[in-house]
Short mmCIF file of C-alpha atoms and ligand atoms in Angstrom, two decimals:
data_model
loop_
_atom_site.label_atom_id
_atom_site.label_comp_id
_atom_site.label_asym_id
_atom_site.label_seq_id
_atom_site.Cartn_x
_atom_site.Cartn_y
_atom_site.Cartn_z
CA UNK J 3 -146.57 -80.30 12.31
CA UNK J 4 -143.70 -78.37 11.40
CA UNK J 5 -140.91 -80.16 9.13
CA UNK J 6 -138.30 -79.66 12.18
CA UNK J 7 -140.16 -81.99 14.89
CA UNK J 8 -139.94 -84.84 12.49
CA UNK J 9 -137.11 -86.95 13.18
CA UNK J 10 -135.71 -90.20 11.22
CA UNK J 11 -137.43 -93.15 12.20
CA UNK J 12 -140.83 -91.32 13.44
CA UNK J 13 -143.89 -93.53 12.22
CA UNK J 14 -147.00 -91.34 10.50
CA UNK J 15 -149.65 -92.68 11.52
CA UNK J 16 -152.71 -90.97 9.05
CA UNK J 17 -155.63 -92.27 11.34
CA UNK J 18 -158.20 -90.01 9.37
CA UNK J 19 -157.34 -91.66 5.74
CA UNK J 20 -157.58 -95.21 8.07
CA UNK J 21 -161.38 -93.51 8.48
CA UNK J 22 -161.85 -92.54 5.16
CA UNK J 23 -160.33 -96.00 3.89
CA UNK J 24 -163.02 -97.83 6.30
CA UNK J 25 -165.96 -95.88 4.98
CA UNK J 26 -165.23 -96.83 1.49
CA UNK J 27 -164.29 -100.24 2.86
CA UNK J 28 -167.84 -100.61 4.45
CA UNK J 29 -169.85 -98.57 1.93
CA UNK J 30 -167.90 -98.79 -1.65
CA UNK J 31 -168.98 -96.11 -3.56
CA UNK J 32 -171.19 -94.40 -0.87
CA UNK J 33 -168.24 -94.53 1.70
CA UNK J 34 -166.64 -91.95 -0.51
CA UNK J 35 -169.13 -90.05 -2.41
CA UNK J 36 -172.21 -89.68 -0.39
CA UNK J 37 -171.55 -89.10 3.51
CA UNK J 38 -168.94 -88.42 6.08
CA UNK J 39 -166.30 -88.11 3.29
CA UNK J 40 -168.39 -86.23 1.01
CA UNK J 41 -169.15 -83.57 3.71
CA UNK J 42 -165.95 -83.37 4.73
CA UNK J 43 -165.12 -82.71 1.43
CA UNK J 44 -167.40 -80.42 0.23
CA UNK J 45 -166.49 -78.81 3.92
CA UNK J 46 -162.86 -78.46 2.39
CA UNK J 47 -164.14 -76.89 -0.98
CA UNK J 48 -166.02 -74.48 1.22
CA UNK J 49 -163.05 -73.58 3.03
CA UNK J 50 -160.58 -72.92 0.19
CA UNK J 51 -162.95 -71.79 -2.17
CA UNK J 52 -163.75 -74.94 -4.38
CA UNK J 53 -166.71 -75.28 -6.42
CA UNK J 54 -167.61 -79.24 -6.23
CA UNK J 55 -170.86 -79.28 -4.30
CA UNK J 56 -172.33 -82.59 -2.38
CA UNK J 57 -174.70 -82.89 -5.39
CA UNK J 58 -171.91 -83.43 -7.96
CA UNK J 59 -170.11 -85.90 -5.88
CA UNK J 60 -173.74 -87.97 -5.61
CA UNK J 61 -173.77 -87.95 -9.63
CA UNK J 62 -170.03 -89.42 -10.02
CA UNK J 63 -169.83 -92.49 -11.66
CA UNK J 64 -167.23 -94.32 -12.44
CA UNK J 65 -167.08 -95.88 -15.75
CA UNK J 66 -165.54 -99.56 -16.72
CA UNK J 67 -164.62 -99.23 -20.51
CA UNK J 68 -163.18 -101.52 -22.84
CA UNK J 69 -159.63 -101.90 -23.31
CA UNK J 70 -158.03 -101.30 -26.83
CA UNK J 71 -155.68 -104.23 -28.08
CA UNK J 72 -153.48 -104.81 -30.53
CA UNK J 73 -150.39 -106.97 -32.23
CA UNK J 74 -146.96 -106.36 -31.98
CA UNK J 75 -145.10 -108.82 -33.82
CA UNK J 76 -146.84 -111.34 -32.65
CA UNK J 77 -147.76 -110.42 -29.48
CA UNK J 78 -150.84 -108.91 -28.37
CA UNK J 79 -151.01 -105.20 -26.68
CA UNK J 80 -153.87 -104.79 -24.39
CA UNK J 81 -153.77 -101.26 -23.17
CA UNK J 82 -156.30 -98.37 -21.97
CA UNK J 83 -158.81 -96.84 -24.17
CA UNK J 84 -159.67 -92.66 -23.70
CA UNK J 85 -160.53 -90.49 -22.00
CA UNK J 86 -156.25 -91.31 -21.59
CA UNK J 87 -154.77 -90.84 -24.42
CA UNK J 88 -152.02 -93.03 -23.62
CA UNK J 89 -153.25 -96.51 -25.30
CA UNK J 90 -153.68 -94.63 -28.36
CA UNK J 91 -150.23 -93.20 -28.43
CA UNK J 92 -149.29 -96.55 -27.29
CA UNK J 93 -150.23 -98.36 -29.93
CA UNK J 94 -149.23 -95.39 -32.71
CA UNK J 95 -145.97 -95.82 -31.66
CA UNK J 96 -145.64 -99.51 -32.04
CA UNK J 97 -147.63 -99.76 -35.09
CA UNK J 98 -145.53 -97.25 -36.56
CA UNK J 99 -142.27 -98.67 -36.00
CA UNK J 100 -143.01 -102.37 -37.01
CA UNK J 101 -142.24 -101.87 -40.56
CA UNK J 102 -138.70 -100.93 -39.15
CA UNK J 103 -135.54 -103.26 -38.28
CA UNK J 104 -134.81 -101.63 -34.62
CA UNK J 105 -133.13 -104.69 -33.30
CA UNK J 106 -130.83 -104.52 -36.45
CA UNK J 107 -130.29 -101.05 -35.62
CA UNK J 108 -129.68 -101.36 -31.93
CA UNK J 109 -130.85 -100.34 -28.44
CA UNK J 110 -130.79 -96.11 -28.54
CA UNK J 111 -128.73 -96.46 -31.89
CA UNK J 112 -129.38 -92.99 -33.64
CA UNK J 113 -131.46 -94.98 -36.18
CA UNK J 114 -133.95 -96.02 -33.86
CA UNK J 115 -133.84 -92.98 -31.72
CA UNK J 116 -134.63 -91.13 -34.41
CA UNK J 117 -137.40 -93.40 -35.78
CA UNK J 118 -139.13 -93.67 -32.46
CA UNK J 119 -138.79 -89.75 -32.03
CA UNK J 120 -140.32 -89.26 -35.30
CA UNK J 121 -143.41 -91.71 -34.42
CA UNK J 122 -143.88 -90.03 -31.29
CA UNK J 123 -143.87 -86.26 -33.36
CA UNK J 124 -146.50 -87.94 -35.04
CA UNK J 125 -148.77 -89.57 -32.35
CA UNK J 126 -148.38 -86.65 -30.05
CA UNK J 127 -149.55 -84.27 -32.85
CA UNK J 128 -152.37 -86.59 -33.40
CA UNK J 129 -153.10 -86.03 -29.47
CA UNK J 130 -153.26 -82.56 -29.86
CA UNK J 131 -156.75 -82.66 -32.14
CA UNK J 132 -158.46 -85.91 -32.03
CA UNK J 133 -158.57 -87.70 -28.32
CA UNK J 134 -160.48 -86.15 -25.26
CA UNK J 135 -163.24 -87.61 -23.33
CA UNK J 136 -165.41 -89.84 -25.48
CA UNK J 137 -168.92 -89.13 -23.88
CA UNK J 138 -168.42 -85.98 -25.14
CA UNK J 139 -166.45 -86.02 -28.33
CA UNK J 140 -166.51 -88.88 -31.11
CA UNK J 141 -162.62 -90.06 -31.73
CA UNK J 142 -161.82 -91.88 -34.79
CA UNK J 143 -160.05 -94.52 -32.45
CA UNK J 144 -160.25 -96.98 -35.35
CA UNK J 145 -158.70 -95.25 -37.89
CA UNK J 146 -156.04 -93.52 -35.77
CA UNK J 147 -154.70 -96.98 -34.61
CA UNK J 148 -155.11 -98.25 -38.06
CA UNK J 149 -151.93 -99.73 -39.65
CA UNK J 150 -152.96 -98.31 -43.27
CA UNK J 151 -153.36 -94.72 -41.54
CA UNK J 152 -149.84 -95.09 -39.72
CA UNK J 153 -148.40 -96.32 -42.69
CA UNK J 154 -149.57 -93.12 -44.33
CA UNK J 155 -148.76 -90.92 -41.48
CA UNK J 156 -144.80 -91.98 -41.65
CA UNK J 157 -144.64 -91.97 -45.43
CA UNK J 158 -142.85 -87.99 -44.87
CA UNK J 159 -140.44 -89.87 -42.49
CA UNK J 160 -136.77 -89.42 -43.67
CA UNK J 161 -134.17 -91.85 -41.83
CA UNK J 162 -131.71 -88.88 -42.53
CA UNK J 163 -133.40 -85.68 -41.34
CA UNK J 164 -135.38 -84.94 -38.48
CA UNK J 165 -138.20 -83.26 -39.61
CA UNK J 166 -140.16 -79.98 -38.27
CA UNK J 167 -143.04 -80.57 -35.32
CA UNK J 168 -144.36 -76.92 -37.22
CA UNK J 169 -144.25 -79.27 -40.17
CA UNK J 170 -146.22 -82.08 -38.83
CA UNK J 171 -149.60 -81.36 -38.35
CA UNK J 172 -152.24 -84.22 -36.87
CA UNK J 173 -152.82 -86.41 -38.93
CA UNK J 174 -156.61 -86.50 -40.90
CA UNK J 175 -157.53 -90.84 -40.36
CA UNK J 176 -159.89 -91.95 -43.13
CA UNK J 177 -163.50 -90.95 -42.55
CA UNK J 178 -163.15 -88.62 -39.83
CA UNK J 179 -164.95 -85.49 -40.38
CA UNK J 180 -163.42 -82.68 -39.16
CA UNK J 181 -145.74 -85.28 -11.32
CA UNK J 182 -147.67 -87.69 -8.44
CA UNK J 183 -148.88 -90.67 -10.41
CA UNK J 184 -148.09 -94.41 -8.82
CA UNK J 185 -148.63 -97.50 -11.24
CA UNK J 186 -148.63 -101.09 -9.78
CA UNK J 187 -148.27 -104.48 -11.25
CA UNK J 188 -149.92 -107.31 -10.28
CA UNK J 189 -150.22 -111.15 -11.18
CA UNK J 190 -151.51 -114.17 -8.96
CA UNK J 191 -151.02 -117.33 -9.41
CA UNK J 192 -154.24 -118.38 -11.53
CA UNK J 193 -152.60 -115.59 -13.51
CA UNK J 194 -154.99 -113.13 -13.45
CA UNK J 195 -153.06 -109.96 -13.93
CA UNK J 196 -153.64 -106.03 -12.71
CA UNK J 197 -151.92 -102.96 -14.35
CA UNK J 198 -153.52 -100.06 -12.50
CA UNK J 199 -151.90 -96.27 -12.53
CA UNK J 200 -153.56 -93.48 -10.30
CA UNK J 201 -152.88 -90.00 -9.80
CA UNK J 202 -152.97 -86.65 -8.23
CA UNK J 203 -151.82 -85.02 -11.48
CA UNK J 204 -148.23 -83.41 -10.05
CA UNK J 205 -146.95 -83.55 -6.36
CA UNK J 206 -149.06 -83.48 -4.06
CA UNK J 207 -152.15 -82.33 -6.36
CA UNK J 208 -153.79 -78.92 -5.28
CA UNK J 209 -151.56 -79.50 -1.93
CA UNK J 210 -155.03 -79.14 0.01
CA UNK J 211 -155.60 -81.97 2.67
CA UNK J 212 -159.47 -82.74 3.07
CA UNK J 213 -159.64 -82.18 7.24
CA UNK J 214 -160.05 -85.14 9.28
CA UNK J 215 -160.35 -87.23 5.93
CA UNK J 216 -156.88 -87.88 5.42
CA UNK J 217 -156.48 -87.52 1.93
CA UNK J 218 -155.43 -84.74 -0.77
CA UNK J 219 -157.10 -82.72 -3.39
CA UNK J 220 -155.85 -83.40 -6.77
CA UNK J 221 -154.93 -80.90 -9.61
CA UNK J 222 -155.75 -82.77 -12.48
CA UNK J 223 -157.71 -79.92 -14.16
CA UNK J 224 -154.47 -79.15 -16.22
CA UNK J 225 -155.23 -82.32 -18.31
CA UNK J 226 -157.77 -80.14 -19.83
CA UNK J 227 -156.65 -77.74 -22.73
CA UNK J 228 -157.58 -74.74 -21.11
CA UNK J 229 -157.16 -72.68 -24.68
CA UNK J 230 -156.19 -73.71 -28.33
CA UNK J 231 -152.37 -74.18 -27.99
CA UNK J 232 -151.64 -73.44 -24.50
CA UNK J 233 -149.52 -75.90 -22.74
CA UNK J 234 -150.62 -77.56 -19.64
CA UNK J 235 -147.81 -78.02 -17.23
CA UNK J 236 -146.31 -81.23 -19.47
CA UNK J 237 -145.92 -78.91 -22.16
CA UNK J 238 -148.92 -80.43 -23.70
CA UNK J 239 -151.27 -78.14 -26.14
CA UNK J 240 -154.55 -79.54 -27.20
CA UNK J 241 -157.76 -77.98 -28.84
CA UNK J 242 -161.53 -78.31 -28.52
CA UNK J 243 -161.51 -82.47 -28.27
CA UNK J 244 -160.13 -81.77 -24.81
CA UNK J 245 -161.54 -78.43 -23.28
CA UNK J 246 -163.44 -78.08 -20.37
CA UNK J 247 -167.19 -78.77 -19.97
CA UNK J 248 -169.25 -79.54 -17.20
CA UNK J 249 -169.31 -83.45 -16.69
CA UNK J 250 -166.70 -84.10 -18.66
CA UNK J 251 -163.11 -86.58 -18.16
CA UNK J 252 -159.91 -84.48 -19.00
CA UNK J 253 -157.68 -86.55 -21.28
CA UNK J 254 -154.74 -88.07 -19.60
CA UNK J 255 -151.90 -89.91 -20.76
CA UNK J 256 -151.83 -93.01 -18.16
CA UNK J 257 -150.74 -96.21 -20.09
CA UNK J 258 -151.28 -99.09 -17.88
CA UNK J 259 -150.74 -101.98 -20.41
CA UNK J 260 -150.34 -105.56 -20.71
CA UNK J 261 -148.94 -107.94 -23.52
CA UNK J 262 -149.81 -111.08 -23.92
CA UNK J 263 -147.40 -113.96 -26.09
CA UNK J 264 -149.11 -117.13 -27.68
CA UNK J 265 -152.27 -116.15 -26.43
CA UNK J 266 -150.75 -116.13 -22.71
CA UNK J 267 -149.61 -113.52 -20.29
CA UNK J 268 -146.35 -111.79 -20.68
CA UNK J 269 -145.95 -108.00 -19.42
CA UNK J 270 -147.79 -105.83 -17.10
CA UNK J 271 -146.53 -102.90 -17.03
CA UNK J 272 -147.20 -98.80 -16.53
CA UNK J 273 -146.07 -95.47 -15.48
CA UNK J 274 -146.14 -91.74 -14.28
CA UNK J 275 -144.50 -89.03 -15.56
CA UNK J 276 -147.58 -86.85 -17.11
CA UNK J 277 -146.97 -86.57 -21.11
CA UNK J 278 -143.95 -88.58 -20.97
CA UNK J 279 -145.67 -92.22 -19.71
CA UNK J 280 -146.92 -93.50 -23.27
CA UNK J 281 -143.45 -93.25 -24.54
CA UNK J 282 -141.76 -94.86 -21.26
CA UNK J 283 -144.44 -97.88 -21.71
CA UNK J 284 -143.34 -97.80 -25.48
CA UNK J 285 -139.65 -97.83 -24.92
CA UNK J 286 -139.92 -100.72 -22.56
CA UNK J 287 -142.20 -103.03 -24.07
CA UNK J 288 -139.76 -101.99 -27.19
CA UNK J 289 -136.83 -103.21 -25.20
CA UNK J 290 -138.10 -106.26 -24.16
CA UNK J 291 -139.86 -107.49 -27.46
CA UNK J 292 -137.04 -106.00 -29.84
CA UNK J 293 -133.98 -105.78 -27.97
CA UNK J 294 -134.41 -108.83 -26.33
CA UNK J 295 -133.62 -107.37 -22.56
CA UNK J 296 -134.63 -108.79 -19.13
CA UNK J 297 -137.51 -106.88 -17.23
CA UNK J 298 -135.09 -105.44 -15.47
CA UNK J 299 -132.73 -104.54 -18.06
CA UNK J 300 -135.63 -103.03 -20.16
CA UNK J 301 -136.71 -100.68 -17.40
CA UNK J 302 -133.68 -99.39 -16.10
CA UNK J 303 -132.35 -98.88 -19.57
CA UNK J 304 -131.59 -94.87 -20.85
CA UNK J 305 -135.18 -93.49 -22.08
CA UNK J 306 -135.74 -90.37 -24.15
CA UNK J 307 -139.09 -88.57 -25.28
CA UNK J 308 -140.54 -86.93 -27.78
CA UNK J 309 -144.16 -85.43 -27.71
CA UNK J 310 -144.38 -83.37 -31.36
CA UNK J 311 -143.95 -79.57 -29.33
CA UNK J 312 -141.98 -78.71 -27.29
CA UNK J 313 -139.71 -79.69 -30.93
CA UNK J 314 -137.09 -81.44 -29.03
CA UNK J 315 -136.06 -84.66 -27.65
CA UNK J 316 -135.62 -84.94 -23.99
CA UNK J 317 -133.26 -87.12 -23.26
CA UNK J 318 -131.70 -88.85 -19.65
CA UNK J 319 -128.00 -88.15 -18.63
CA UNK J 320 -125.88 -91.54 -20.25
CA UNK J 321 -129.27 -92.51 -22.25
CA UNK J 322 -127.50 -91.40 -25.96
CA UNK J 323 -123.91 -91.72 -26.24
CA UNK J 324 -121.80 -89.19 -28.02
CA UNK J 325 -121.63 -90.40 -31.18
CA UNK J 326 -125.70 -90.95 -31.87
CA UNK J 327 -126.48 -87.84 -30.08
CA UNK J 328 -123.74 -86.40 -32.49
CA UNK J 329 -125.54 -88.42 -35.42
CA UNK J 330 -128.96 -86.89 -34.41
CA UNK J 331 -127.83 -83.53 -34.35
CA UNK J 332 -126.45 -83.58 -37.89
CA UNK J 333 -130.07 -85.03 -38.32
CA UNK J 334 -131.60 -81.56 -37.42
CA UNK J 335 -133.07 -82.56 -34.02
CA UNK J 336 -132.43 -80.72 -31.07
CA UNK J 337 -131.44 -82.17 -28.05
CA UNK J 338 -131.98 -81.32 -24.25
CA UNK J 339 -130.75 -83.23 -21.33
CA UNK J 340 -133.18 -83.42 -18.40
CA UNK J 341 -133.83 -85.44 -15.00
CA UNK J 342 -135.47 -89.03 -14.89
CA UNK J 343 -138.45 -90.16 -17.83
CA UNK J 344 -141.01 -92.24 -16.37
CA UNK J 345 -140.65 -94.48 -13.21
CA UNK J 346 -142.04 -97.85 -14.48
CA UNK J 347 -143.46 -101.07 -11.94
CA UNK J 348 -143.27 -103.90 -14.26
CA UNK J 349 -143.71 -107.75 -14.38
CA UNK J 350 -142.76 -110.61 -16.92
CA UNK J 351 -143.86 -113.94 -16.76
CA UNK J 352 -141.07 -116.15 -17.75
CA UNK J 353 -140.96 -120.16 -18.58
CA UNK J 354 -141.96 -122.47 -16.70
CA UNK J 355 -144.46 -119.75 -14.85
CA UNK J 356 -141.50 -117.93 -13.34
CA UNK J 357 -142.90 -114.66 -12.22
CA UNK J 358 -139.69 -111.55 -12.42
CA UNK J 359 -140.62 -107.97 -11.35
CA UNK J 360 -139.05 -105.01 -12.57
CA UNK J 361 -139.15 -102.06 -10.06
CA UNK J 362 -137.52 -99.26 -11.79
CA UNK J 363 -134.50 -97.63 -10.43
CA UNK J 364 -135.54 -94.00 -11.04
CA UNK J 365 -138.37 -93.95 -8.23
CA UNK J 366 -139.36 -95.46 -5.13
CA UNK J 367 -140.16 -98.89 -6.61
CA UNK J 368 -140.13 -102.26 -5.50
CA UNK J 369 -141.32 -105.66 -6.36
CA UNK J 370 -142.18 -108.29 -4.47
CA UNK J 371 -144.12 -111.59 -4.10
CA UNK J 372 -146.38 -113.07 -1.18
O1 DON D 402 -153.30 -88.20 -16.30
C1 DON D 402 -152.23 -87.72 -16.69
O2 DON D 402 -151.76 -87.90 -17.79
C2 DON D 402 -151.39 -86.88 -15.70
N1 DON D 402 -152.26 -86.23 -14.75
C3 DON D 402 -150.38 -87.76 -15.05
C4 DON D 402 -149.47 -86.99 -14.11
C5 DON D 402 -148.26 -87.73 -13.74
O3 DON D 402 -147.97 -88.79 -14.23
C6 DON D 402 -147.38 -87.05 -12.76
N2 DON D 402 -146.40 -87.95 -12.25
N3 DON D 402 -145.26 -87.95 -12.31
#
């Protein structure tokens, strides 16, 4: 249907996904893989061209995998393991700026902007050689989340200068040889907790609707370095860790996380926003745990990113005031304004059991309880 005979308040009513949705509903796994979907889809592929076949839908598996943790002044990170590369990051990040007094310095203080930029040079150029997926490739998880290694990797860091991403190559850990994504939030109340981000890589994925199925191709191919240094469409550049094989996961960057206080829930949290969503995870639980700011506070707050090349930090309109971006300039880092980082759905438990959401401002969020 053309754009032009929708009007404002017309209801879309996708009765082929409500199909699809029932087959999986009745059938799990087999309602999606094997059957009327997987025709349908493999009838799509035939139509545009596509090379999955019936036979590697029947030999997808998904794969449960353990999460990586770890402690953050106290509190305890429990984030996702590869093939994303976002718990790694993640935990980088955090690790890296512990030794540092941030709350001292202040919320997006040129201090701590430029400290957390720095980390993030760091962990992203450490994405760019070590992480892909790890039935294929063996990643020195260990040692890259290892406080003695990050300790190591910021000894160059100056708090005056910003240094040079053609500077900073990955790191080598000890003993190592060689735009649509939706996250959601959830806690009930035996406290069980749910921090679960999908995706279709960017809008809309491939943009190819699998007829009379309901639901759309995605694109997430370009998570794989398709050549040694040639940027995906984050700007991402990666190496052999990540290329493409038969079989094998593409290495993403979803960070669905949550920290725990005392041994208890605290934050659920996660993001889209392709290379950019371990830094918004990192900048919020950051806000929270440092800054002291509400949920809400925390997510809505100013965010800026790093990832090692592009060399610049991105920044949001109002996120650095004059004088720090002035401060960070004189630094040697250059600075580029662009639209929204991240779009986060959060939760935080509060005393006495009190359960606040924080639906971020930049996207079509909400939170709500039943
Ligand atoms: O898995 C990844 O890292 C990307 N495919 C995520 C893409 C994304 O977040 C786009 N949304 N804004």
């Amino acid at each position: 249907m053309k754009d032009s005979l929708w009007k404002e308040g017309d209801i879309l009513i996708q009765s082929s996904l409500a199909e699809t949705l029932k087959r999986i509903r009745d059938y799990g796994r087999d309602g999606f893989y094997s059957g009327r979907t997987a025709r349908l889809l493999v009838r799509e592929m035939k139509r545009a061209n596509g090379i999955i076949s019936e036979q590697d839908l029947n030999e997808y598996r998904s794969v449960s995998r353990v999460p990586l943790t770890t402690d953050y002044k106290g509190y305890k990170i429990i984030t996702v393991p590869p093939p994303s590369s976002g718990g790694i990051i993640l935990i980088q990040l955090l690790k890296m700026i512990e030794p540092y007094p941030v709350k001292e310095w202040g919320f997006n203080s040129s201090q701590t902007i430029h400290l957390m930029v720095e980390a993030e040079r760091r962990a992203f150029a450490d994405r760019s050689e070590y992480p892909g997926d790890p039935d294929f490739v063996k990643i020195p998880v260990g040692q890259l989340v290892s406080r003695k290694y990050l300790l190591n990797r910021m000894s160059d860091f100056n708090k005056n200068r910003a240094s040079l991403s053609l500077e900073i190559m990955p790191g080598s850990p000890e003993g190592y040889a060689s735009e649509e994504t939706t996250h959601y939030s959830v806690v009930d109340d035996a406290g069980n907790a749910v921090a679960a981000t999908t995706t279709l890589n960017n809008s809309f994925g491939n943009s190819i609707v699998v007829d009379s199925a309901g639901f759309i191709l995605n694109n997430q191919m370009d998570d794989f370095s398709v050549k040694p240094g040639f940027p995906n469409m984050y700007g991402l550049v990666g190496g052999e860790a990540n290329s493409v094989q038969p079989g094998k996961r593409m290495l993403s960057s979803m960070t669905p996380s949550i920290v725990e206080k005392e041994g208890k829930l605290f934050l659920v949290l996660g993001s889209p926003g392709g290379s950019t969503i371990p830094t918004t995870v990192f900048q919020v639980i950051v806000n929270v745990l440092d800054f002291g700011m509400s949920i809400g506070q925390a997510v809505n707050a100013g965010r800026f990113h790093h990832q090692w090349l592009p060399d610049w930090i991105s920044f949001e309109k109002d996120a650095i005031d004059s004088i720090s971006s002035k401060k960070l300039t004189d630094m040697g880092h250059i600075l580029k304004e662009r639209a929204s980082i991240g779009s986060i759905n959060a939760i935080m438990i509060l005393p006495g059991a009190k359960i606040a959401g924080g639906a971020d401002k930049r996207g079509n969020n909400s939170s709500c309880g039943y």
